[in-house]
Coordinates of C-alpha atoms in Angstrom, one line a residue:
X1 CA 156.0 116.6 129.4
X2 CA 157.9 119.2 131.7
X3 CA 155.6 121.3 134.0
X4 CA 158.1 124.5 132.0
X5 CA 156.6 123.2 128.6
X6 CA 153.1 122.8 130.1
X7 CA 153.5 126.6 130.9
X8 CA 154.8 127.9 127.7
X9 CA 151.7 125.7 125.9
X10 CA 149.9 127.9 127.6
X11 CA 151.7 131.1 127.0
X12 CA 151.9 130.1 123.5
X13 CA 148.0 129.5 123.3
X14 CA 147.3 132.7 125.6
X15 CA 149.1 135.0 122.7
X16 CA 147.6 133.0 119.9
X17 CA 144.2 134.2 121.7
X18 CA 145.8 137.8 121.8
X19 CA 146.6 138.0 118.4
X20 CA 143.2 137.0 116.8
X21 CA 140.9 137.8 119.8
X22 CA 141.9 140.9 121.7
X23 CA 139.7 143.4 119.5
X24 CA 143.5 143.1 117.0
X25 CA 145.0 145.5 119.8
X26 CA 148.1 145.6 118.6
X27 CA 146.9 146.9 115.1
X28 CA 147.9 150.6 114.8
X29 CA 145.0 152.5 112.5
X30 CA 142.6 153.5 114.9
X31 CA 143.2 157.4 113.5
X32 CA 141.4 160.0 112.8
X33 CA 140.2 159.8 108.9
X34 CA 141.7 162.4 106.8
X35 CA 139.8 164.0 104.6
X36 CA 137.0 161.7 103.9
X37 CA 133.9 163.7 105.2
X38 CA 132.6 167.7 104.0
X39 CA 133.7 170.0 106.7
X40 CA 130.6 170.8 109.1
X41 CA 128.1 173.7 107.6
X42 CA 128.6 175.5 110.5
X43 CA 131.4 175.4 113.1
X44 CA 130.6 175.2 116.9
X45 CA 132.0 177.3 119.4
X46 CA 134.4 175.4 121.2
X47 CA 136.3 176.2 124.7
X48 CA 139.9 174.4 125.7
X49 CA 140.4 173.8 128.7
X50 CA 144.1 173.7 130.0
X51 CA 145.0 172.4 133.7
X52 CA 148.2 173.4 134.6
X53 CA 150.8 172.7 137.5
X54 CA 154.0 173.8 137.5
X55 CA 154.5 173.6 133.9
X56 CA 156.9 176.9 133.0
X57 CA 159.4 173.8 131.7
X58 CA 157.0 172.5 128.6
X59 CA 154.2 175.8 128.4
X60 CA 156.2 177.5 126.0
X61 CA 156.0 174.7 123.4
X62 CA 152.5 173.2 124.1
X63 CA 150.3 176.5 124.9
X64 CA 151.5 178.5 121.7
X65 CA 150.3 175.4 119.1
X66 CA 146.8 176.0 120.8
X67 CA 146.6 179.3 120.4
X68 CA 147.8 179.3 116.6
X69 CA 145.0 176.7 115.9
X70 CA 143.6 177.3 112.5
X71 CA 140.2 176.8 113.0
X72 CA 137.0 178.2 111.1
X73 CA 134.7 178.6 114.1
X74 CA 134.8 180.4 117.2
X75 CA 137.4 179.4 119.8
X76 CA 139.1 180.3 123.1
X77 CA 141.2 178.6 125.8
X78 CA 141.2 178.7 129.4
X79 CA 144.5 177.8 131.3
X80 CA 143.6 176.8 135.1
X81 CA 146.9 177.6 137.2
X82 CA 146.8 175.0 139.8
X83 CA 148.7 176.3 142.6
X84 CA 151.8 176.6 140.2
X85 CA 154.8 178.0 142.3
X86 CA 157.4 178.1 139.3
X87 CA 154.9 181.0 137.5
X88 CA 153.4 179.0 134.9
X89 CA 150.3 181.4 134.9
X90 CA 152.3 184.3 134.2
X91 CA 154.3 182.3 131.5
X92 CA 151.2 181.8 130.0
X93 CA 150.0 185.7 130.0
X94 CA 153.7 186.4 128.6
X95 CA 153.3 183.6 125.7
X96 CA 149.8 184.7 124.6
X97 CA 150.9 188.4 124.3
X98 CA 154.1 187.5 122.1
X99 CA 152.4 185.2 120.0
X100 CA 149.0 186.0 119.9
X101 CA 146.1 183.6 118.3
X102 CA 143.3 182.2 119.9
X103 CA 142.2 184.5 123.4
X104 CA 143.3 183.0 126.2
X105 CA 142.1 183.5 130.4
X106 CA 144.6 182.2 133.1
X107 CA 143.1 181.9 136.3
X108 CA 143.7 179.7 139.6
X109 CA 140.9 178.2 141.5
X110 CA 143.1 177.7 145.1
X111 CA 143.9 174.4 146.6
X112 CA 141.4 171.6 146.0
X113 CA 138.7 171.4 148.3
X114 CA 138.2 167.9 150.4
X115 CA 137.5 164.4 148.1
X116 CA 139.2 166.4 144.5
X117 CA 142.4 165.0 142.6
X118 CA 143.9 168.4 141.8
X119 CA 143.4 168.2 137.5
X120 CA 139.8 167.0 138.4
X121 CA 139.5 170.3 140.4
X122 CA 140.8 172.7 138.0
X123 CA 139.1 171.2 135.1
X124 CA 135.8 171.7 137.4
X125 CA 137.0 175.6 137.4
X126 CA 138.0 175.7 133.6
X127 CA 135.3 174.0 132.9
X128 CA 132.6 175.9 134.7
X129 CA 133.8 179.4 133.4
X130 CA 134.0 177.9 130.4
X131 CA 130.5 176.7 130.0
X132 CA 129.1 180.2 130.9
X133 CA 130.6 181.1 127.0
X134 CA 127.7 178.8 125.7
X135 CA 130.4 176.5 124.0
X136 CA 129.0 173.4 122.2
X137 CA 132.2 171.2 122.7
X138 CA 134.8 171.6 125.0
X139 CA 138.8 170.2 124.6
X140 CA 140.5 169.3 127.8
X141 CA 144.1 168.5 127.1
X142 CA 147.2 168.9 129.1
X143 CA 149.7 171.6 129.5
X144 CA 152.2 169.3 127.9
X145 CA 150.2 168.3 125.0
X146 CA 151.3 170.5 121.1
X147 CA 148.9 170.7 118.6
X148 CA 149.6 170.6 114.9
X149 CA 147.6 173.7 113.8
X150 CA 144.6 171.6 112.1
X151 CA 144.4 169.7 115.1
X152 CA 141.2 171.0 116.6
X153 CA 140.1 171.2 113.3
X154 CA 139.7 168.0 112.5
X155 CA 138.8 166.7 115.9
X156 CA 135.9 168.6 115.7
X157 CA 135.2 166.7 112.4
X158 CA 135.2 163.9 113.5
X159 CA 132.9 164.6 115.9
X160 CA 129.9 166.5 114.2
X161 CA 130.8 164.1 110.8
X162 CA 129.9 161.2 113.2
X163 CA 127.9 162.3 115.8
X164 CA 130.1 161.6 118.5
X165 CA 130.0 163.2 122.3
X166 CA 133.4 162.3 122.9
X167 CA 136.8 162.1 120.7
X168 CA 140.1 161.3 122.3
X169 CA 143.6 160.5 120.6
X170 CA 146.4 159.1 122.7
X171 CA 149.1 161.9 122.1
X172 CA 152.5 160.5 120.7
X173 CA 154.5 160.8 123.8
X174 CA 158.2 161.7 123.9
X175 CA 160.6 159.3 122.4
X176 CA 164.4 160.7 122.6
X177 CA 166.2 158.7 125.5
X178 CA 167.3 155.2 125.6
X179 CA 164.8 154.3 128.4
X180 CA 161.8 156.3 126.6
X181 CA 162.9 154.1 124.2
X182 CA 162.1 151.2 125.7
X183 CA 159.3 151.6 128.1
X184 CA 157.1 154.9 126.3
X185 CA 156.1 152.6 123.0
X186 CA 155.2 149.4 125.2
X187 CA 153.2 152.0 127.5
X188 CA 151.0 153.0 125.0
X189 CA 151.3 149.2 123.8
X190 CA 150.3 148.1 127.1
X191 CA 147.1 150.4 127.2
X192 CA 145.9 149.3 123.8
X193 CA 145.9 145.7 124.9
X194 CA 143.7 146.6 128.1
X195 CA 141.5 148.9 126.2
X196 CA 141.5 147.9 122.3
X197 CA 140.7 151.0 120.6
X198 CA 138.4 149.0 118.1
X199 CA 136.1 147.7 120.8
X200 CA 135.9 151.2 122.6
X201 CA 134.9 152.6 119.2
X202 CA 131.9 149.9 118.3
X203 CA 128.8 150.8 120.6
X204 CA 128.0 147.5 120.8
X205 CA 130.6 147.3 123.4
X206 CA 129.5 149.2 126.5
X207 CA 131.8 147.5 128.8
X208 CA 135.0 148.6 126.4
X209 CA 135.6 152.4 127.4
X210 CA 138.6 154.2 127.6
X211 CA 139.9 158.1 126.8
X212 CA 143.0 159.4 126.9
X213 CA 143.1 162.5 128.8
X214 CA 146.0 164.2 127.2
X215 CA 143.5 165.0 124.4
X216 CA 139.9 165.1 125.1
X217 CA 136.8 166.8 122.9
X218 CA 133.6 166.4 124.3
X219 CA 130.2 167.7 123.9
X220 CA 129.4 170.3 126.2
X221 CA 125.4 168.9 126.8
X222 CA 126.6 165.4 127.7
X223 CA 129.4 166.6 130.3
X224 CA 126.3 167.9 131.5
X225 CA 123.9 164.6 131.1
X226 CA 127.1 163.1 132.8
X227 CA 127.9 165.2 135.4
X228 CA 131.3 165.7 134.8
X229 CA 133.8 166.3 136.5
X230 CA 131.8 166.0 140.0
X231 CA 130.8 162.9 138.9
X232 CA 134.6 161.5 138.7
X233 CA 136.3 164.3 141.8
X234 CA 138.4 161.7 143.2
X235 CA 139.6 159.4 140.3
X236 CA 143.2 159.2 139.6
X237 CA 142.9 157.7 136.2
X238 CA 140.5 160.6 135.2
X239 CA 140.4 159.9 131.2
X240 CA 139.4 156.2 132.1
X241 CA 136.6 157.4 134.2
X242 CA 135.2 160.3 132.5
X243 CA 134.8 158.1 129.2
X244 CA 133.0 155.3 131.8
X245 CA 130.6 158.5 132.6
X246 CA 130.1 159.8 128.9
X247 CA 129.3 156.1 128.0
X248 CA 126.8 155.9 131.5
X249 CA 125.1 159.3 130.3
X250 CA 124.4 157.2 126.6
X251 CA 126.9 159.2 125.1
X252 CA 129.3 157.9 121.9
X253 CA 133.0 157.5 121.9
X254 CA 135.9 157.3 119.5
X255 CA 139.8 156.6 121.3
X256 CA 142.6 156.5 118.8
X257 CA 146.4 157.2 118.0
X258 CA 146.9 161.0 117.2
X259 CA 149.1 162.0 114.1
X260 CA 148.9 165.7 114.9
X261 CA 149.5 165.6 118.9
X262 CA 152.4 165.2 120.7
X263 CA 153.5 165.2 124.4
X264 CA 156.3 167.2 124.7
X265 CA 157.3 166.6 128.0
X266 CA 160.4 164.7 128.8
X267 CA 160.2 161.1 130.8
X268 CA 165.0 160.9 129.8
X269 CA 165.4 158.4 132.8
X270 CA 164.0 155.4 134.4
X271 CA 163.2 156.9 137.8
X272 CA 160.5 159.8 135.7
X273 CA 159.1 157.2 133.9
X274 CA 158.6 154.7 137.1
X275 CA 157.0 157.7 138.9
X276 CA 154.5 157.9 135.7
X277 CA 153.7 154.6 135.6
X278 CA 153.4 153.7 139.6
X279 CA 151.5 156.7 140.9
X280 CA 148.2 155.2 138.7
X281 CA 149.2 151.3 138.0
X282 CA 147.3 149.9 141.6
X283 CA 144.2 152.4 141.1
X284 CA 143.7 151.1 137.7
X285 CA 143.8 147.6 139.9
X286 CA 141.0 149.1 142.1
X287 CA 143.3 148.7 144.9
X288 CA 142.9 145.4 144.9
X289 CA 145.8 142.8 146.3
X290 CA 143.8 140.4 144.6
X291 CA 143.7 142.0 141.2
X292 CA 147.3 142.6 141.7
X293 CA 148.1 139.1 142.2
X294 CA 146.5 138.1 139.3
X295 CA 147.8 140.6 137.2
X296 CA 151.8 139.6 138.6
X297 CA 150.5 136.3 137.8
X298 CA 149.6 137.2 134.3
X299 CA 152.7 138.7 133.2
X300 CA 154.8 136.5 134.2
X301 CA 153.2 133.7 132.3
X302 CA 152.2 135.7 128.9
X303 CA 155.9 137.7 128.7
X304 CA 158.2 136.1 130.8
X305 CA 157.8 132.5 130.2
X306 CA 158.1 132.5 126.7
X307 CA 161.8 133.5 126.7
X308 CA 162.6 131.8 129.7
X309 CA 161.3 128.4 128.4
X310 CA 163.3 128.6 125.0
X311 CA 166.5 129.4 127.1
X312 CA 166.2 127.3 129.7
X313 CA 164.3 124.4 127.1
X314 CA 167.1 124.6 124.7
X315 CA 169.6 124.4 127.4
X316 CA 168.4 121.5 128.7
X317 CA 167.3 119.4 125.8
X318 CA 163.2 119.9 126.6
X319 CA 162.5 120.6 122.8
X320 CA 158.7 121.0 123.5
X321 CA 159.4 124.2 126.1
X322 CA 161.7 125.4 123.7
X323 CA 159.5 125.1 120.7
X324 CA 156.3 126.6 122.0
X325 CA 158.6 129.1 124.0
X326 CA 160.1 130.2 121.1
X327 CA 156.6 130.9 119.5
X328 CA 155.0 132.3 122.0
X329 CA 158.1 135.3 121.7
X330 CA 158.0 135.5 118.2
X331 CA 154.3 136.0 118.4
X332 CA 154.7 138.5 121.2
X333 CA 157.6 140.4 119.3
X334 CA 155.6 140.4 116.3
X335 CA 152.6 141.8 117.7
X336 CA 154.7 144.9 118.9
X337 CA 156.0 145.8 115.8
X338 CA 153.1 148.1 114.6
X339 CA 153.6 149.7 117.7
X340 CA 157.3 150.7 116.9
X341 CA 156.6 151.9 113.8
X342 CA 154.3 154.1 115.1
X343 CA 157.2 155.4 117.1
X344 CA 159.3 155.4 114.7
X345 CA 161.4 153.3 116.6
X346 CA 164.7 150.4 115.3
X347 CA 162.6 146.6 115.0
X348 CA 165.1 145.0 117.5
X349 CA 163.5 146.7 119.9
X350 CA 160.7 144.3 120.1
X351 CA 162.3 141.1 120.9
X352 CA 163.2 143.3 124.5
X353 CA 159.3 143.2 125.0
X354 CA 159.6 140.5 128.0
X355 CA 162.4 142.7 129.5
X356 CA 160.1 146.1 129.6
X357 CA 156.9 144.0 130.6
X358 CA 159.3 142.9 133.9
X359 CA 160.1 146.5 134.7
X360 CA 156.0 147.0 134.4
X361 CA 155.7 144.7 136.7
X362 CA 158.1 146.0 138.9
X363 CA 156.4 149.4 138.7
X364 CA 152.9 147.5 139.6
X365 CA 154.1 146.2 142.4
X366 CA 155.9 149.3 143.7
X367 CA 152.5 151.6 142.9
X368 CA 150.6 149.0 145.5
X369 CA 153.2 149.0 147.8
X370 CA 153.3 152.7 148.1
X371 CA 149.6 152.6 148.5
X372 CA 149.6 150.4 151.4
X373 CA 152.0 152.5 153.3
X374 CA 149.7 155.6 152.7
X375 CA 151.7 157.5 150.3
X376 CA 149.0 156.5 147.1
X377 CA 149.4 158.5 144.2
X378 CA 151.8 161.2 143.9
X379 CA 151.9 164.2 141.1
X380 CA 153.5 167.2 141.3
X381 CA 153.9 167.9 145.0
X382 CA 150.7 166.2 145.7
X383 CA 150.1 162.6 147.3
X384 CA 146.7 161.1 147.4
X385 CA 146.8 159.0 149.9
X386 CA 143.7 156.8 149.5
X387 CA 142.8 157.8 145.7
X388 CA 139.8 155.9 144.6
X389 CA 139.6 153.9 141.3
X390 CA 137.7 154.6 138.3
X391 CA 134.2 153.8 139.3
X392 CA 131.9 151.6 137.6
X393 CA 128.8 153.2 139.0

């Protein structure tokens, strides 16, 4: 046999592994449940939490859907304007005074102080002013995150129904260009098959933790136990860590897809959406050239073997590279699928799977690149030269 087909036996085998024993990652209904428990006796008091930078462009159609939230309890938000210069703070005075809803404080804590990523800093300020309310949950979400007007109803739902300190839903992102297209579904793809939302939401997994940070509830007393956000001051893939410090403090989770929360913000070419994904791809590699060569390794062999050995297997008679080529892709496409409809997004799309997974790789290699010549992670004027990874302690 060819060394080629010996490879695409293995990429064949490796996806066959995927598909069964990967937590079914690639299954889609890890949601909120809809109506299946009684709404809470009492409603808590909750706080939201809004870090903002530079984000007059998308404010007007994220911060209004949280201060229409129809919610039965008692409920305010805090937008932390961190060192915008394009007067997102006084946007968000001027949107909250048209619109009304839900009271709303802007204020701006000043430049982050020595060993703080700059959300990590203004969530410490929201946060902290937030706390002296005597709030029992708190909802950190992003500036470009809308809310469908249950939404922080039911989140906090889910959370007093099932005693959980911690509820996250990966917001839909945007989906409009070509290119958001193609990499913004195999993104969140991507994530699920690193973090399976069924193994983060068993707590018999301790090692499987995740958030997303676009869309964060969690119980005031066990940011507390946990020590957050000090705790995490210098992690670049915040939501990652703070979930590793809620589970560390003996706190539940629950990560899913949200129905009700969307990203609004706009990734329309390749060069936004490379930024995204390089300024955090080598810290969630721990900086690591090691890590990084594995991980090269690894996708290359599960997504861009399979269609290079039915090409090149077919083209040159090797009907065993071809073969097991062939289903290793199928399986791979097939697997992607749910994922799409999610999106809402044309089937033939998933047969381009190895093409997007070479541009991730791309990215991968860029983000540790640009690490190693002292740029690191960059966000919105900001570079952090040296960011440190999610931490384990």
């Amino acid at each position: 046999m060819s060394t080629l087909a010996w490879f695409s036996i293995v990429s064949l085998a490796v996806w066959l592994w995927l598909l069964l024993g990967q937590g079914f990652f690639w299954r889609t209904d890890q949601r909120l449940p809809r109506g299946r428990r009684p709404p809470p006796e009492r409603w808590p008091r909750v706080a939201v939490v809004v870090p903002a930078r530079d984000e007059a462009e998308v404010l007007p159609m994220s911060l209004p859907s949280l201060l229409a939230q129809d919610y039965p309890g008692e409920a305010e938000v805090f937008l932390v304007d961190d060192g915008s210069t394009d007067g997102t703070g006084k946007l968000a005075v001027e949107l909250a005074g048209r619109d009304g809803g839900l009271p709303l404080t802007v204020v701006s804590p000043g430049e982050p102080e020595p060993g703080w990523t700059g959300k990590l800093w203004a969530l410490r300020h929201g946060m902290a002013l937030a706390r002296a309310r005597g709030p029992e949950f708190l909802l950190l979400t992003d500036a470009d995150i809308a809310h469908e007007p249950d939404s922080l109803r039911r989140l906090v739902a889910a959370a007093v129904g099932d005693d959980l300190d911690l509820v996250s839903q990966m917001a839909r992102l945007r989906v409009k260009s070509a290119w958001e297209r193609l990499v913004v579904p195999a993104f969140v793809y991507f994530f699920a098959q690193l973090y399976p939302f069924r193994w983060i939401n068993r707590p018999r997994r301790p090692l499987a933790t995740a958030a997303a940070g676009g869309c964060v509830l969690l119980r005031t007393e066990t940011a507390v136990a946990a020590g957050v956000p000090e705790a995490i001051r210098q992690a670049v893939i915040d939501d990652v860590s703070l979930a590793r410090a809620v589970r560390r403090a003996g706190g539940r989770i629950w990560l899913g897809l949200a129905e009700r929360v969307d990203s609004v913000r706009p990734y329309p070419g390749l060069g936004e959406l490379w930024r995204m994904v390089a300024r955090s791809a080598y810290a969630q590699l721990r900086h690591n050239p090691l890590l990084l060569v594995g991980t090269v390794a690894g996708l290359v062999l599960v997504y861009l073997v399979p269609p290079v050995a039915l090409a090149a297997g077919g083209w040159g008679g090797d009907a065993v590279a071809a073969w097991t080529g062939g289903a290793a892709w199928a399986v791979m496409a097939g697997t992607y699928v749910p994922m799409l409809r999610y999106y809402r997004q044309p089937l033939w799309l998933a047969p381009l799977l190895p093409f997007t997974a070479f541009l991730y790789l791309l990215m991968t290699v860029d983000s540790a690149v640009r690490h190693h010549r002292g740029r690191g992670a960059a966000w919105k004027g900001r570079t952090y030269a040296r960011p440190e990874a999610a931490p384990d302690r």
